[in-house]
GROMACS .gro file of C-alpha atoms in nm:
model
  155
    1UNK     CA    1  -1.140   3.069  -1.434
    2UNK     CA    2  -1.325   2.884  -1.196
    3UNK     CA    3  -1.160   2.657  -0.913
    4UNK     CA    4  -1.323   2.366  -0.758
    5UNK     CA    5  -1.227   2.211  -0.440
    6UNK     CA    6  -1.307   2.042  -0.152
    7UNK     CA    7  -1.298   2.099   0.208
    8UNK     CA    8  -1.378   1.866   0.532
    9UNK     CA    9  -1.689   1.978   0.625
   10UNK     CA   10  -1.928   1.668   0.645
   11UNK     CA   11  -2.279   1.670   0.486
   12UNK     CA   12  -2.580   1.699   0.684
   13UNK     CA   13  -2.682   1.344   0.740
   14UNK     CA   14  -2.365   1.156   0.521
   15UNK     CA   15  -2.283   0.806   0.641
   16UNK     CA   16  -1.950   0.657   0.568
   17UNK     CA   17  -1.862   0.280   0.528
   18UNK     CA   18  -1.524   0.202   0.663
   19UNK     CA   19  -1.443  -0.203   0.513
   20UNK     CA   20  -1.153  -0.360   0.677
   21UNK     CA   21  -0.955  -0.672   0.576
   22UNK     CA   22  -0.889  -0.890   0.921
   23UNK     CA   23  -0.571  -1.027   0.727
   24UNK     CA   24  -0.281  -0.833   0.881
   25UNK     CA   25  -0.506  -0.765   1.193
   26UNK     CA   26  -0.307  -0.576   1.365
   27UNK     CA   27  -0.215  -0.307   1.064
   28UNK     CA   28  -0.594  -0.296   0.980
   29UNK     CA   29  -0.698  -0.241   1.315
   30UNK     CA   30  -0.461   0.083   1.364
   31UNK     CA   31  -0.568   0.186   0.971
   32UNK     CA   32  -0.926   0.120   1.118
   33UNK     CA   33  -0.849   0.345   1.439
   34UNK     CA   34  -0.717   0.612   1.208
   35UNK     CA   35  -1.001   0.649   0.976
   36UNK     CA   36  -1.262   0.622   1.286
   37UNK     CA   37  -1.044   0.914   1.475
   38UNK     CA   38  -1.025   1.113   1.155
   39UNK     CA   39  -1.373   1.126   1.057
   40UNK     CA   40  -1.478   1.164   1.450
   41UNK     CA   41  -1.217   1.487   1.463
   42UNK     CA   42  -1.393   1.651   1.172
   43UNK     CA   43  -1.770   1.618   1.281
   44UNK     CA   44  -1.892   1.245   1.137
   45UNK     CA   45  -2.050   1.127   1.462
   46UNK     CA   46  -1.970   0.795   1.541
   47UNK     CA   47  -2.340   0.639   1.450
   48UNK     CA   48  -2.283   0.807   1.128
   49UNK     CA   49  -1.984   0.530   1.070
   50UNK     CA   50  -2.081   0.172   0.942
   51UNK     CA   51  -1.736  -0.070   0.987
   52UNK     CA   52  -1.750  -0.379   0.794
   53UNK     CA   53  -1.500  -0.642   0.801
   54UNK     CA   54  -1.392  -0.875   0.582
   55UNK     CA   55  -1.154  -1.169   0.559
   56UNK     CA   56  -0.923  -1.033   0.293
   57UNK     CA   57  -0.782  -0.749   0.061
   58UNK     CA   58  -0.932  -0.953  -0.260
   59UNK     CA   59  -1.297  -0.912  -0.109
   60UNK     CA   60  -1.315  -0.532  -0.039
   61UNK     CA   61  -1.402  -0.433  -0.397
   62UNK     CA   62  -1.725  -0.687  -0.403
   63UNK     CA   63  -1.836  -0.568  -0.067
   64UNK     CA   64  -1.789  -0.187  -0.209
   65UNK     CA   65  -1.991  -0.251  -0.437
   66UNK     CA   66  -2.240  -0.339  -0.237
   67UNK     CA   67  -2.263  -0.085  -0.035
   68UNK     CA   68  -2.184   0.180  -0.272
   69UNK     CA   69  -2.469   0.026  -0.483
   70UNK     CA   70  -2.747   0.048  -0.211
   71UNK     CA   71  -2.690   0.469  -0.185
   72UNK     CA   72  -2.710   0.501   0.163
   73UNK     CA   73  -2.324   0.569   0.246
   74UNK     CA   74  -2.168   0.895   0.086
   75UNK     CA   75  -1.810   0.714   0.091
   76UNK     CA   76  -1.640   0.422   0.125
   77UNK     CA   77  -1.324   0.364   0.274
   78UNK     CA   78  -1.164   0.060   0.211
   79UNK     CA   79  -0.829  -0.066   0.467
   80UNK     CA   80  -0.634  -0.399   0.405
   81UNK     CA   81  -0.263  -0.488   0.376
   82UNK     CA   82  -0.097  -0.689   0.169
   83UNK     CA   83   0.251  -0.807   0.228
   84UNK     CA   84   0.514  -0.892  -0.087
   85UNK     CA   85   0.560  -1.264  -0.012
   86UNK     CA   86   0.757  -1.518  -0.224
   87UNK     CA   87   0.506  -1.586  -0.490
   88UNK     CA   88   0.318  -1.364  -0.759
   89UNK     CA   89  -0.020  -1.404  -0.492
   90UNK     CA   90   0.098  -1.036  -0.357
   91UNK     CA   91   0.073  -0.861  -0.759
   92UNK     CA   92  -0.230  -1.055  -0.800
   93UNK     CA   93  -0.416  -0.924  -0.466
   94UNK     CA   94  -0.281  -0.591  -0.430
   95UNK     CA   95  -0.368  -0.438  -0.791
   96UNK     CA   96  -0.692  -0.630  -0.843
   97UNK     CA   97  -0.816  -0.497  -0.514
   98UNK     CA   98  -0.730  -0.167  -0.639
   99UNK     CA   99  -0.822  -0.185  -0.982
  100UNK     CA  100  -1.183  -0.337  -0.857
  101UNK     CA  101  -1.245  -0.045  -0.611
  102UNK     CA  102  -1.183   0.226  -0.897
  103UNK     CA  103  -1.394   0.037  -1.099
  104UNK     CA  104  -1.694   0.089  -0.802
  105UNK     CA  105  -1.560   0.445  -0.759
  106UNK     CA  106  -1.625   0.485  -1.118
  107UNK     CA  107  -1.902   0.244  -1.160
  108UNK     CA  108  -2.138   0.392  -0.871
  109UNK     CA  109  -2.023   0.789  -0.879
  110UNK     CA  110  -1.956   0.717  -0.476
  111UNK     CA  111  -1.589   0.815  -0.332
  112UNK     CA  112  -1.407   0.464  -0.312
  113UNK     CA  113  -1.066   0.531  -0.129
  114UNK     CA  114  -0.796   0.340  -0.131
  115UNK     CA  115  -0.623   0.254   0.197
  116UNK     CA  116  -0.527  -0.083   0.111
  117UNK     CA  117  -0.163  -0.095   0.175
  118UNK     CA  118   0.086  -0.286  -0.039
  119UNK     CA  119   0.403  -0.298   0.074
  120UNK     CA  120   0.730  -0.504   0.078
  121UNK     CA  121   0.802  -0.580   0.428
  122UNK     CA  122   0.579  -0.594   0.740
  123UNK     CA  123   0.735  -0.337   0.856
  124UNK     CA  124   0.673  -0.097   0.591
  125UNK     CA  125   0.308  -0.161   0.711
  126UNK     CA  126   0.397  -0.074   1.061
  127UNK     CA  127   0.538   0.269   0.929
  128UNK     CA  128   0.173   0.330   0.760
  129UNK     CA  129  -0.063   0.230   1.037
  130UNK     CA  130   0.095   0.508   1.266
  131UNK     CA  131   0.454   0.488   1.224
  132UNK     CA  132   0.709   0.713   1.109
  133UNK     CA  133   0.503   0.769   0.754
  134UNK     CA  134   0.179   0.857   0.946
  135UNK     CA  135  -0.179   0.652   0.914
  136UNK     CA  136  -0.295   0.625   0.597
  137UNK     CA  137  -0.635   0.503   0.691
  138UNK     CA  138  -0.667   0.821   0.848
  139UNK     CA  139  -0.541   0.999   0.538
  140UNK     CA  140  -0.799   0.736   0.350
  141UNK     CA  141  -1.095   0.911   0.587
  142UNK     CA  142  -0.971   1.285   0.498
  143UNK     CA  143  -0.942   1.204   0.150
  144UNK     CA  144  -1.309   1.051   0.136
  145UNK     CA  145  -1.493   1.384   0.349
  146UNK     CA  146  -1.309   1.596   0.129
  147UNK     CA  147  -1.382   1.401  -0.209
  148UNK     CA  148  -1.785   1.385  -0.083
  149UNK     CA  149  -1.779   1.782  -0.029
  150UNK     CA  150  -1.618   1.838  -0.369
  151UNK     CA  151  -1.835   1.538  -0.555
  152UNK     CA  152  -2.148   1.799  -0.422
  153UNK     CA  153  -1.962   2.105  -0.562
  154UNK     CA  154  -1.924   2.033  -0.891
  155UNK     CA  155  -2.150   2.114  -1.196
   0.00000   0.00000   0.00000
């Protein structure tokens, strides 16, 4: 049997693309810290790390695409949060922006992650962006240096 798996060592040269929703500003910007501190901590230096914001959750996927599409980044990281308000609008945000960034992910063969949080209450965000439940943009960041080395493993 053979195992595959990934580790965090960074690839000589990789850039990463960290996009950023400004709704929810001050979620993003802690998911944003996270992912920045994460990479930094395991060897990405800092000119190696293209953020890119955007106004909203619903535009990530397009500007993925983009990016993923020109080559030059080895992963993309996408942070947003989107709140459960009174109308359907949260659904329709939350698991389009998803589904489209999979769809790049797949589309492109680059490591989309998904750090767009969805959750019911603002303060469920809180808990997410360096709360109680940790920062999931920095768990995005892991996530993407570990999915690059294994992406370079595989046959």
């Amino acid at each position: 049997m053979t195992l595959y798996e990934g580790d965090l060592r960074v690839p000589a040269g990789a850039r990463f693309a960290i996009l950023a929703s400004r709704w929810n500003a001050r979620i993003t910007d802690a998911l944003v810290a996270g992912a920045r501190r994460s990479l930094a901590d395991n060897g990405v230096p800092e000119d190696a790390v293209d953020v890119v914001r955007l106004p909203g959750a619903w535009e990530l996927p397009m500007a993925a695409r983009k990016l993923a599409g020109a080559g030059s980044h080895a992963a993309v990281i996408a942070l947003g949060c989107v709140v459960r308000g009174d109308t359907r609008h949260y659904e329709h945000v939350a698991d389009l922006c998803a589904e489209g960034l999979m769809r790049v992910a797949l589309d492109t063969g680059v490591p989309v992650l998904n750090g767009v949080l969805a959750v019911e209450r603002f303060e469920d965000a809180e808990a997410r962006a360096g709360g109680s439940h940790g920062n999931k943009g920095e768990e995005a960041a892991m996530a993407a240096l570990e999915m690059v080395n294994l992406l370079e493993r595989l046959p």
